[in-house]
GROMACS .gro file of C-alpha atoms in nm:
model
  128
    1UNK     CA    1  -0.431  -0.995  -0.077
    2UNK     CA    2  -0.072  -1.118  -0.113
    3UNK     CA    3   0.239  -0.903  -0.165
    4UNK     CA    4   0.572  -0.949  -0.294
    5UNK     CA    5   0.842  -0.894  -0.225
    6UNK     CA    6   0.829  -0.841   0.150
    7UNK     CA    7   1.109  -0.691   0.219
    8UNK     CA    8   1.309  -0.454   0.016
    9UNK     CA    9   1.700  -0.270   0.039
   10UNK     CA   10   1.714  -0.007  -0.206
   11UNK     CA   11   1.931   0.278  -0.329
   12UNK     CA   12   1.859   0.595  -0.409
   13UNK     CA   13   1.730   0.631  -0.796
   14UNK     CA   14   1.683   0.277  -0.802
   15UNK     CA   15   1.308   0.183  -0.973
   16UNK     CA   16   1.108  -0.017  -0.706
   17UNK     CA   17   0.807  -0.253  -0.817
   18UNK     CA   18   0.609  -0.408  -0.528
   19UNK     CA   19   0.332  -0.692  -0.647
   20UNK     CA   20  -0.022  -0.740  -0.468
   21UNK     CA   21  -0.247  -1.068  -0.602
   22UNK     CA   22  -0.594  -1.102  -0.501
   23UNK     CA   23  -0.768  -1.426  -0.426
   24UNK     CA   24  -0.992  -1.329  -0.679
   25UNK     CA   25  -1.045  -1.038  -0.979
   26UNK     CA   26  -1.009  -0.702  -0.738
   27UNK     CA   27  -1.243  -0.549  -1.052
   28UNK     CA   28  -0.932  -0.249  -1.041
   29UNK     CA   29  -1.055  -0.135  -0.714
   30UNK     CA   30  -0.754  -0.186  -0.577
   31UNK     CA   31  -0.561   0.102  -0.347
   32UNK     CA   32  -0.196   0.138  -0.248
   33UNK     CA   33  -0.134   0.307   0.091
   34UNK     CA   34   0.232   0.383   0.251
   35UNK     CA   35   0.311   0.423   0.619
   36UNK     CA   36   0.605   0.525   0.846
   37UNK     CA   37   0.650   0.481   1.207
   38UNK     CA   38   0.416   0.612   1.402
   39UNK     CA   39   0.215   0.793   1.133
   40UNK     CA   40  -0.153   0.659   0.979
   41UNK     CA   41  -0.112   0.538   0.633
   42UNK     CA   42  -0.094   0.729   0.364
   43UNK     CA   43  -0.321   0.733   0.048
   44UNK     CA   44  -0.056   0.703  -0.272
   45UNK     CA   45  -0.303   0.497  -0.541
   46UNK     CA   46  -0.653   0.463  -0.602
   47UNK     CA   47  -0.863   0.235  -0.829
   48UNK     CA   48  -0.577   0.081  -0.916
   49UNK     CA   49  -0.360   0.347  -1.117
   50UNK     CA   50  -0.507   0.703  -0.974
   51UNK     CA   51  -0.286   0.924  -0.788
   52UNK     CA   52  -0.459   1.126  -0.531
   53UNK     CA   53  -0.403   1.546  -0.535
   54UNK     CA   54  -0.026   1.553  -0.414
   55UNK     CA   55   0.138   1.280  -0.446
   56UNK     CA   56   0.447   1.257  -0.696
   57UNK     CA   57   0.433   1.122  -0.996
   58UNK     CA   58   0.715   0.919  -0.895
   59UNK     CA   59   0.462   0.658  -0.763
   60UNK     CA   60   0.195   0.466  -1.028
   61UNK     CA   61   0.035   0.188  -1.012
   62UNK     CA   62  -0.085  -0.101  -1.295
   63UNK     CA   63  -0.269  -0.423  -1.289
   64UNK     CA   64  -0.635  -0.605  -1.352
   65UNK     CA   65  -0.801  -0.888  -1.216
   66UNK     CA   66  -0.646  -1.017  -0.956
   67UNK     CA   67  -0.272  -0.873  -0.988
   68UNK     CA   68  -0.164  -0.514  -0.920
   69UNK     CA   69   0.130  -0.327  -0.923
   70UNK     CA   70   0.329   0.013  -0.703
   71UNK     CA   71   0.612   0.119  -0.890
   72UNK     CA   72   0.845   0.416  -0.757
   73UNK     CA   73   1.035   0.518  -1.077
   74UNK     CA   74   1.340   0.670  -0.911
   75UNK     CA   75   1.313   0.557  -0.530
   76UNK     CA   76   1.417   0.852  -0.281
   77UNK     CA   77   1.535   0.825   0.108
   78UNK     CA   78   1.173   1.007   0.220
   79UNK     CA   79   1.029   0.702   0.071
   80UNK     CA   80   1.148   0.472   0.325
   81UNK     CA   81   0.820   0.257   0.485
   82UNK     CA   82   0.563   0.000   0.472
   83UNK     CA   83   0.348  -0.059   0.150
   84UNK     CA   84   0.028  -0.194   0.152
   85UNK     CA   85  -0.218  -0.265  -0.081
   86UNK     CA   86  -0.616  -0.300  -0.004
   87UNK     CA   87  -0.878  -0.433  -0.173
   88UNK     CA   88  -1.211  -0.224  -0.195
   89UNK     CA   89  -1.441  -0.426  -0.327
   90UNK     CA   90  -1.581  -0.686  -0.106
   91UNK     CA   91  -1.676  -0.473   0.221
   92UNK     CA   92  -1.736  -0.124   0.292
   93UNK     CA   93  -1.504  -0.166   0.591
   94UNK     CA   94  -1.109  -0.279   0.586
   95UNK     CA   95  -0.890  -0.293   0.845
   96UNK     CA   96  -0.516  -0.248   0.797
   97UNK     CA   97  -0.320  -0.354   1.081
   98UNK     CA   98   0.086  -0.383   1.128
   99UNK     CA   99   0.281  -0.514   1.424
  100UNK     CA  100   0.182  -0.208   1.662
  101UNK     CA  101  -0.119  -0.066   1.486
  102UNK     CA  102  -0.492  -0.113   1.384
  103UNK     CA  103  -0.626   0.135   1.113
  104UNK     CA  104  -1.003   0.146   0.980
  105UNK     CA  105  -1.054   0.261   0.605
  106UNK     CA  106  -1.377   0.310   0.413
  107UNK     CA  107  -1.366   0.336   0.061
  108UNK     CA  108  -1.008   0.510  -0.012
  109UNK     CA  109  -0.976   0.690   0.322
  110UNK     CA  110  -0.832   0.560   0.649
  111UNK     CA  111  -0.936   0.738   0.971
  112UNK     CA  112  -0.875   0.651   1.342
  113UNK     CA  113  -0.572   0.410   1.443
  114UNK     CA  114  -0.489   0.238   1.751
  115UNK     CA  115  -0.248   0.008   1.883
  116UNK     CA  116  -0.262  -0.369   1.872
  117UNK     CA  117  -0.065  -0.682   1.909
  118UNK     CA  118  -0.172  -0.910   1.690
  119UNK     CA  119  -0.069  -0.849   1.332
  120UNK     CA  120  -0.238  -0.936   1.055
  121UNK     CA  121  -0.124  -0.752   0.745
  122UNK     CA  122   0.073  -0.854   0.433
  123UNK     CA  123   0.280  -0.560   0.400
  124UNK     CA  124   0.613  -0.504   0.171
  125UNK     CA  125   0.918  -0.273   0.408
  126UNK     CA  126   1.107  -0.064   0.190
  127UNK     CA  127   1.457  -0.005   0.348
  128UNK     CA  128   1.737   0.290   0.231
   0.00000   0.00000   0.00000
């Protein structure tokens, strides 16, 4: 999975599109996750365009085959963080790591994180 852009200044109200392309057809199951410092990720997009229980309808996502798409329709300071997206379909077992942590998902959940120092993740930073 490759995003784009990775890096991102923003303003306030401003509508946000971050771009994931699989190295082959995803088949929709595709999730979007967001994480701040020192928090686990955080489930915003499932099977491509679901939103889970809670999260605003500010965030959607979009895409088939092999490219997906988060957009934020009116970007707000809370949403300050790193992006990811993840790719469900080959193993039962993904691993999202960024420069400090190592997460394990199954399916559309993440549980346990610990630290690391070896990144490995494409991930897009939103700044405010």
């Amino acid at each position: 999975m490759t995003q784009t852009p990775e890096s991102l200044a923003v303003s306030p109200g401003d509508r946000v599109t971050i771009n994931c392309k699989a190295s082959s057809s995803a088949s929709g199951v595709v999730s979007w996750y967001q994480q701040k410092p020192g928090q686990a990720p955080k489930l915003l997009i499932y099977y491509a365009s679901t939103r889970p229980s809670g999260i605003s309808d500010r965030f959607s996502g979009s895409g088939s085959g092999s490219d997906y798409t988060l957009t934020i329709s009116s970007v707000e300071t809370d949403d300050a963080g790193d992006y990811y997206c993840q790719q469900d379909k080959s193993y039962p077992l993904t691993v999202i790591q960024t420069s400090t942590k190592t997460c394990l998902c199954w399916s559309v959940q993440c549980h346990g994180c610990f630290l690391n120092s070896h990144p490995l993740a494409e991930t897009a930073t939103l700044e405010l």
